[in-house]
mmCIF file of C-alpha atoms in Angstrom:
data_model
loop_
_atom_site.group_PDB
_atom_site.id
_atom_site.type_symbol
_atom_site.label_atom_id
_atom_site.label_comp_id
_atom_site.label_asym_id
_atom_site.label_seq_id
_atom_site.Cartn_x
_atom_site.Cartn_y
_atom_site.Cartn_z
ATOM 1 C CA UNK A 1097 61.964 92.190 231.483
ATOM 2 C CA UNK A 1098 62.679 95.755 230.459
ATOM 3 C CA UNK A 1099 64.067 94.615 227.017
ATOM 4 C CA UNK A 1100 61.153 92.515 226.520
ATOM 5 C CA UNK A 1101 58.731 95.353 227.075
ATOM 6 C CA UNK A 1102 60.637 97.772 225.088
ATOM 7 C CA UNK A 1103 60.512 95.415 222.073
ATOM 8 C CA UNK A 1104 56.800 94.913 222.728
ATOM 9 C CA UNK A 1105 56.312 98.617 222.580
ATOM 10 C CA UNK A 1106 58.368 99.079 219.509
ATOM 11 C CA UNK A 1107 56.378 96.229 217.683
ATOM 12 C CA UNK A 1108 53.109 97.992 218.769
ATOM 13 C CA UNK A 1109 54.201 101.534 217.639
ATOM 14 C CA UNK A 1110 55.366 99.901 214.133
ATOM 15 C CA UNK A 1111 52.043 98.095 213.675
ATOM 16 C CA UNK A 1112 50.179 101.364 214.657
ATOM 17 C CA UNK A 1113 52.220 103.318 212.098
ATOM 18 C CA UNK A 1114 51.657 100.673 209.419
ATOM 19 C CA UNK A 1115 47.841 100.697 209.972
ATOM 20 C CA UNK A 1116 47.722 104.626 210.140
ATOM 21 C CA UNK A 1117 49.931 104.789 206.984
ATOM 22 C CA UNK A 1118 47.354 102.158 205.185
ATOM 23 C CA UNK A 1119 44.465 104.175 206.273
ATOM 24 C CA UNK A 1120 45.966 107.367 204.929
ATOM 25 C CA UNK A 1121 46.981 105.835 201.621
ATOM 26 C CA UNK A 1122 43.285 104.365 201.419
ATOM 27 C CA UNK A 1123 41.634 107.798 201.973
ATOM 28 C CA UNK A 1124 43.813 109.567 199.391
ATOM 29 C CA UNK A 1125 43.163 106.961 196.880
ATOM 30 C CA UNK A 1126 39.398 107.014 197.327
ATOM 31 C CA UNK A 1127 38.920 110.558 196.772
ATOM 32 C CA UNK A 1128 40.807 110.401 193.505
ATOM 33 C CA UNK A 1129 38.723 112.034 190.727
ATOM 34 C CA UNK A 1130 39.026 112.329 187.075
ATOM 35 C CA UNK A 1131 38.654 115.792 185.052
ATOM 36 C CA UNK A 1132 35.993 116.413 182.960
ATOM 37 C CA UNK A 1133 36.015 118.128 179.512
ATOM 38 C CA UNK A 1134 33.802 119.611 177.103
ATOM 39 C CA UNK A 1135 33.054 118.172 173.663
ATOM 40 C CA UNK A 1136 32.001 120.017 170.453
ATOM 41 C CA UNK A 1137 28.839 117.861 169.752
ATOM 42 C CA UNK A 1138 25.755 117.039 171.698
ATOM 43 C CA UNK A 1139 24.422 114.104 169.886
ATOM 44 C CA UNK A 1140 25.971 110.676 169.205
ATOM 45 C CA UNK A 1141 25.222 107.683 167.149
ATOM 46 C CA UNK A 1142 25.659 104.129 168.994
ATOM 47 C CA UNK A 1143 28.163 101.796 166.566
ATOM 48 C CA UNK A 1144 28.270 98.931 168.878
ATOM 49 C CA UNK A 1145 25.553 96.247 168.561
ATOM 50 C CA UNK A 1146 24.652 96.576 172.177
ATOM 51 C CA UNK A 1147 26.397 99.438 174.475
ATOM 52 C CA UNK A 1148 26.143 99.358 178.212
ATOM 53 C CA UNK A 1149 25.547 102.437 179.995
ATOM 54 C CA UNK A 1150 27.420 102.438 183.381
ATOM 55 C CA UNK A 1151 27.059 104.565 186.518
ATOM 56 C CA UNK A 1152 30.454 105.923 186.102
ATOM 57 C CA UNK A 1153 33.443 106.048 183.685
ATOM 58 C CA UNK A 1154 34.880 102.595 183.898
ATOM 59 C CA UNK A 1155 33.988 99.058 183.359
ATOM 60 C CA UNK A 1156 34.017 98.598 187.321
ATOM 61 C CA UNK A 1157 30.921 100.654 187.540
ATOM 62 C CA UNK A 1158 27.440 98.782 187.383
ATOM 63 C CA UNK A 1159 25.389 98.760 184.261
ATOM 64 C CA UNK A 1160 22.311 101.151 184.692
ATOM 65 C CA UNK A 1161 21.002 100.910 181.120
ATOM 66 C CA UNK A 1162 21.731 99.603 177.554
ATOM 67 C CA UNK A 1163 21.582 101.034 174.203
ATOM 68 C CA UNK A 1164 21.427 99.513 170.495
ATOM 69 C CA UNK A 1165 23.168 100.066 167.544
ATOM 70 C CA UNK A 1166 22.006 103.114 165.434
ATOM 71 C CA UNK A 1167 20.394 104.596 168.383
ATOM 72 C CA UNK A 1168 21.014 108.409 169.283
ATOM 73 C CA UNK A 1169 21.905 109.536 172.638
ATOM 74 C CA UNK A 1170 22.620 112.857 174.158
ATOM 75 C CA UNK A 1171 26.371 113.581 175.035
ATOM 76 C CA UNK A 1172 27.463 115.988 177.804
ATOM 77 C CA UNK A 1173 31.088 115.868 178.464
ATOM 78 C CA UNK A 1174 33.920 113.646 178.267
ATOM 79 C CA UNK A 1175 35.889 111.916 181.065
ATOM 80 C CA UNK A 1176 39.007 109.921 180.089
ATOM 81 C CA UNK A 1177 37.951 107.498 177.402
ATOM 82 C CA UNK A 1178 34.125 107.876 178.359
ATOM 83 C CA UNK A 1179 31.343 110.063 177.625
ATOM 84 C CA UNK A 1180 28.700 111.398 180.029
ATOM 85 C CA UNK A 1181 25.616 110.618 178.324
ATOM 86 C CA UNK A 1182 21.604 110.788 178.529
ATOM 87 C CA UNK A 1183 19.764 107.818 176.802
ATOM 88 C CA UNK A 1184 16.252 107.030 176.550
ATOM 89 C CA UNK A 1185 14.232 106.589 179.824
ATOM 90 C CA UNK A 1186 16.249 109.752 181.195
ATOM 91 C CA UNK A 1187 19.137 107.603 182.316
ATOM 92 C CA UNK A 1188 22.342 109.522 183.018
ATOM 93 C CA UNK A 1189 25.528 107.474 182.749
ATOM 94 C CA UNK A 1190 28.951 106.842 180.885
ATOM 95 C CA UNK A 1191 29.557 105.019 177.921
ATOM 96 C CA UNK A 1192 32.927 104.092 176.214
ATOM 97 C CA UNK A 1193 33.831 106.721 173.591
ATOM 98 C CA UNK A 1194 35.034 104.380 170.951
ATOM 99 C CA UNK A 1195 31.656 103.008 170.388
ATOM 100 C CA UNK A 1196 30.154 106.601 169.965
ATOM 101 C CA UNK A 1197 30.092 108.587 166.613
ATOM 102 C CA UNK A 1198 29.630 112.310 166.746
ATOM 103 C CA UNK A 1199 26.864 113.520 164.638
ATOM 104 C CA UNK A 1200 26.291 117.174 164.929
ATOM 105 C CA UNK A 1201 27.868 120.269 166.470
ATOM 106 C CA UNK A 1202 26.533 122.084 169.350
ATOM 107 C CA UNK A 1203 24.331 124.996 168.653
ATOM 108 C CA UNK A 1204 24.485 128.215 170.508
ATOM 109 C CA UNK A 1205 24.291 126.264 173.653
ATOM 110 C CA UNK A 1206 20.631 127.259 174.357
ATOM 111 C CA UNK A 1207 17.500 125.158 174.127
ATOM 112 C CA UNK A 1208 15.719 128.513 172.792
ATOM 113 C CA UNK A 1209 16.772 128.836 169.296
ATOM 114 C CA UNK A 1210 15.010 131.952 168.598
ATOM 115 C CA UNK A 1211 18.230 133.762 168.201
ATOM 116 C CA UNK A 1212 19.238 131.651 165.138
ATOM 117 C CA UNK A 1213 16.201 131.277 163.016
ATOM 118 C CA UNK A 1214 16.479 132.345 159.509
ATOM 119 C CA UNK A 1215 14.379 132.787 156.311
ATOM 120 C CA UNK A 1216 17.499 131.539 154.330
ATOM 121 C CA UNK A 1217 19.605 128.557 154.319
ATOM 122 C CA UNK A 1218 21.412 127.685 157.666
ATOM 123 C CA UNK A 1219 24.756 126.053 157.950
ATOM 124 C CA UNK A 1220 22.947 122.861 159.187
ATOM 125 C CA UNK A 1221 21.083 122.490 155.943
ATOM 126 C CA UNK A 1222 22.549 120.507 153.033
ATOM 127 C CA UNK A 1223 21.519 121.266 149.288
ATOM 128 C CA UNK A 1224 18.702 119.229 149.048
ATOM 129 C CA UNK A 1225 17.055 120.306 152.392
ATOM 130 C CA UNK A 1226 17.439 123.984 151.289
ATOM 131 C CA UNK A 1227 15.895 123.236 147.962
ATOM 132 C CA UNK A 1228 12.878 121.574 149.392
ATOM 133 C CA UNK A 1229 12.744 124.425 151.969
ATOM 134 C CA UNK A 1230 12.429 127.041 148.982
ATOM 135 C CA UNK A 1231 9.829 124.999 147.115
ATOM 136 C CA UNK A 1232 7.696 124.602 150.337
ATOM 137 C CA UNK A 1233 7.691 128.393 150.815
ATOM 138 C CA UNK A 1234 6.952 129.188 147.137
ATOM 139 C CA UNK A 1235 3.849 127.087 147.815
ATOM 140 C CA UNK A 1236 2.972 129.173 150.730
ATOM 141 C CA UNK A 1237 3.506 132.459 149.545
ATOM 142 C CA UNK A 1238 1.707 131.518 146.179
ATOM 143 C CA UNK A 1239 -1.278 130.934 148.652
ATOM 144 C CA UNK A 1240 -1.076 134.304 150.471
ATOM 145 C CA UNK A 1241 0.777 132.915 153.481
ATOM 146 C CA UNK A 1242 3.980 133.834 155.110
ATOM 147 C CA UNK A 1243 7.162 132.032 154.517
ATOM 148 C CA UNK A 1244 8.423 129.530 156.956
ATOM 149 C CA UNK A 1245 11.443 130.055 159.026
ATOM 150 C CA UNK A 1246 14.164 127.452 159.778
ATOM 151 C CA UNK A 1247 14.288 126.734 163.252
ATOM 152 C CA UNK A 1248 17.931 125.018 163.827
ATOM 153 C CA UNK A 1249 16.904 122.710 166.566
ATOM 154 C CA UNK A 1250 13.834 121.413 164.563
ATOM 155 C CA UNK A 1251 16.308 121.165 161.620
ATOM 156 C CA UNK A 1252 18.439 118.852 163.682
ATOM 157 C CA UNK A 1253 15.805 116.769 164.527
ATOM 158 C CA UNK A 1254 14.370 116.378 161.068
ATOM 159 C CA UNK A 1255 17.660 115.188 159.912
ATOM 160 C CA UNK A 1256 17.899 112.561 162.647
ATOM 161 C CA UNK A 1257 14.378 111.190 162.128
ATOM 162 C CA UNK A 1258 15.308 111.184 158.186
ATOM 163 C CA UNK A 1259 18.338 109.253 159.208
ATOM 164 C CA UNK A 1260 16.657 106.792 161.709
ATOM 165 C CA UNK A 1261 14.050 106.049 158.799
ATOM 166 C CA UNK A 1262 16.822 104.907 156.542
ATOM 167 C CA UNK A 1263 18.986 103.290 159.172
ATOM 168 C CA UNK A 1264 15.931 101.226 160.645
ATOM 169 C CA UNK A 1265 14.380 100.510 157.220
ATOM 170 C CA UNK A 1266 10.939 101.911 157.969
ATOM 171 C CA UNK A 1267 8.428 104.523 156.606
ATOM 172 C CA UNK A 1268 6.370 105.669 159.218
ATOM 173 C CA UNK A 1269 5.483 108.777 161.216
ATOM 174 C CA UNK A 1270 6.187 106.608 164.260
ATOM 175 C CA UNK A 1271 9.810 105.891 165.083
ATOM 176 C CA UNK A 1272 10.905 102.665 166.760
ATOM 177 C CA UNK A 1273 13.628 104.636 168.356
ATOM 178 C CA UNK A 1274 11.794 108.053 169.205
ATOM 179 C CA UNK A 1275 7.873 107.290 168.939
ATOM 180 C CA UNK A 1276 5.708 109.872 167.295
ATOM 181 C CA UNK A 1277 6.959 113.223 165.911
ATOM 182 C CA UNK A 1278 5.362 114.937 169.292
ATOM 183 C CA UNK A 1279 7.177 112.407 171.407
ATOM 184 C CA UNK A 1280 10.474 113.127 169.573
ATOM 185 C CA UNK A 1281 10.057 116.911 169.871
ATOM 186 C CA UNK A 1282 9.471 116.562 173.581
ATOM 187 C CA UNK A 1283 12.476 114.508 174.093
ATOM 188 C CA UNK A 1284 14.755 116.991 172.253
ATOM 189 C CA UNK A 1285 13.235 119.641 174.642
ATOM 190 C CA UNK A 1286 11.514 121.646 171.632
ATOM 191 C CA UNK A 1287 8.505 123.508 172.952
ATOM 192 C CA UNK A 1288 5.711 124.579 170.478
ATOM 193 C CA UNK A 1289 1.980 125.251 170.464
ATOM 194 C CA UNK A 1290 1.139 123.246 167.478
ATOM 195 C CA UNK A 1291 3.087 120.884 165.435
ATOM 196 C CA UNK A 1292 2.837 118.478 162.279
ATOM 197 C CA UNK A 1293 5.121 116.153 160.106
ATOM 198 C CA UNK A 1294 5.222 115.416 156.465
ATOM 199 C CA UNK A 1295 7.238 112.231 155.157
ATOM 200 C CA UNK A 1296 7.976 111.268 151.837
ATOM 201 C CA UNK A 1297 9.984 108.672 149.780
ATOM 202 C CA UNK A 1298 11.274 110.049 146.266
ATOM 203 C CA UNK A 1299 14.097 110.258 143.840
ATOM 204 C CA UNK A 1300 13.613 113.928 143.392
ATOM 205 C CA UNK A 1301 13.179 117.102 145.688
ATOM 206 C CA UNK A 1302 10.510 118.727 143.367
ATOM 207 C CA UNK A 1303 8.868 115.337 143.145
ATOM 208 C CA UNK A 1304 8.452 114.926 146.883
ATOM 209 C CA UNK A 1305 6.905 118.405 147.267
ATOM 210 C CA UNK A 1306 4.438 117.777 144.326
ATOM 211 C CA UNK A 1307 3.469 114.583 146.022
ATOM 212 C CA UNK A 1308 2.671 116.416 149.272
ATOM 213 C CA UNK A 1309 0.657 119.154 147.440
ATOM 214 C CA UNK A 1310 -1.462 116.364 145.900
ATOM 215 C CA UNK A 1311 -2.202 114.793 149.194
ATOM 216 C CA UNK A 1312 -4.755 116.765 151.282
ATOM 217 C CA UNK A 1313 -3.227 115.978 154.478
ATOM 218 C CA UNK A 1314 0.164 116.896 153.570
ATOM 219 C CA UNK A 1315 -0.899 120.001 151.812
ATOM 220 C CA UNK A 1316 -2.689 121.158 154.956
ATOM 221 C CA UNK A 1317 0.477 121.129 156.993
ATOM 222 C CA UNK A 1318 2.227 123.071 154.120
ATOM 223 C CA UNK A 1319 -0.436 125.676 154.049
ATOM 224 C CA UNK A 1320 -1.203 125.604 157.649
ATOM 225 C CA UNK A 1321 -1.107 129.287 158.776
ATOM 226 C CA UNK A 1322 -0.412 128.140 162.582
ATOM 227 C CA UNK A 1323 2.728 126.764 161.715
ATOM 228 C CA UNK A 1324 5.704 129.360 161.318
ATOM 229 C CA UNK A 1325 8.716 127.403 161.745
ATOM 230 C CA UNK A 1326 10.086 124.169 160.027
ATOM 231 C CA UNK A 1327 12.946 121.813 159.858
ATOM 232 C CA UNK A 1328 13.572 119.736 156.693
ATOM 233 C CA UNK A 1329 15.871 116.359 156.618
ATOM 234 C CA UNK A 1330 16.722 114.719 153.481
ATOM 235 C CA UNK A 1331 18.811 111.366 153.557
ATOM 236 C CA UNK A 1332 19.953 109.245 150.567
ATOM 237 C CA UNK A 1333 18.172 106.021 150.621
ATOM 238 C CA UNK A 1334 19.288 103.003 148.583
ATOM 239 C CA UNK A 1335 15.444 101.660 148.365
ATOM 240 C CA UNK A 1336 13.940 104.997 147.606
ATOM 241 C CA UNK A 1337 16.400 107.284 146.322
ATOM 242 C CA UNK A 1338 15.734 109.904 149.072
ATOM 243 C CA UNK A 1339 13.774 110.049 152.541
ATOM 244 C CA UNK A 1340 12.233 113.219 153.396
ATOM 245 C CA UNK A 1341 11.087 114.608 156.638
ATOM 246 C CA UNK A 1342 9.550 117.912 157.282
ATOM 247 C CA UNK A 1343 8.555 118.918 160.737
ATOM 248 C CA UNK A 1344 6.388 122.049 161.342
ATOM 249 C CA UNK A 1345 5.744 123.861 164.513
ATOM 250 C CA UNK A 1346 3.770 126.901 165.522
ATOM 251 C CA UNK A 1347 5.052 129.245 168.427
#
């Protein structure tokens, strides 16, 4: 009887050890966490036809939202092969990095861009945009107004809007992606007291500015003394030659 009893105790101890070991392993696995890393851009372009936004960095996590091809999303960080992002509707989640194209480098890291405003061309402007900027300011100074300054965040938004118009083949102040210019400024966390937008489709920079000056509504924006900052996007278009977007804000 003693032998039988000892074996039972031995089996019981062995079972308890196995259970205890399983629990420890399970706990240690469940607390595993991947490391996040910084990325050198803040805006990404979706390249997949439809991209799932998941609640965590992996296909095992549930889908919380979806985004379409050529939509822009805000990128916060990377984790493994995934990016942590914010999409329209203020959903925060993770997307596979292989379907995201980096668009713009980070600015100074602050949503307040007053420290980077300039009267001259900035590193974010291309040659066409700078020429339009100079032509616009010539019209203002010729009419006794102060020259506009470039706001780097507004500049970024104007370029994104011009690219959106080309990518989605529309010509309108209302974007199917971002809504009105005012909606777009708010979504990019840009504050303002007053704002306006001019758009044009033209083969030349001077032609676009001349067309604006010959239109009462567009001219009113250019010569509006309440506006003191601007951003200009000029993007090549196979349909029109170039698409122009100028966003004005007053602070």
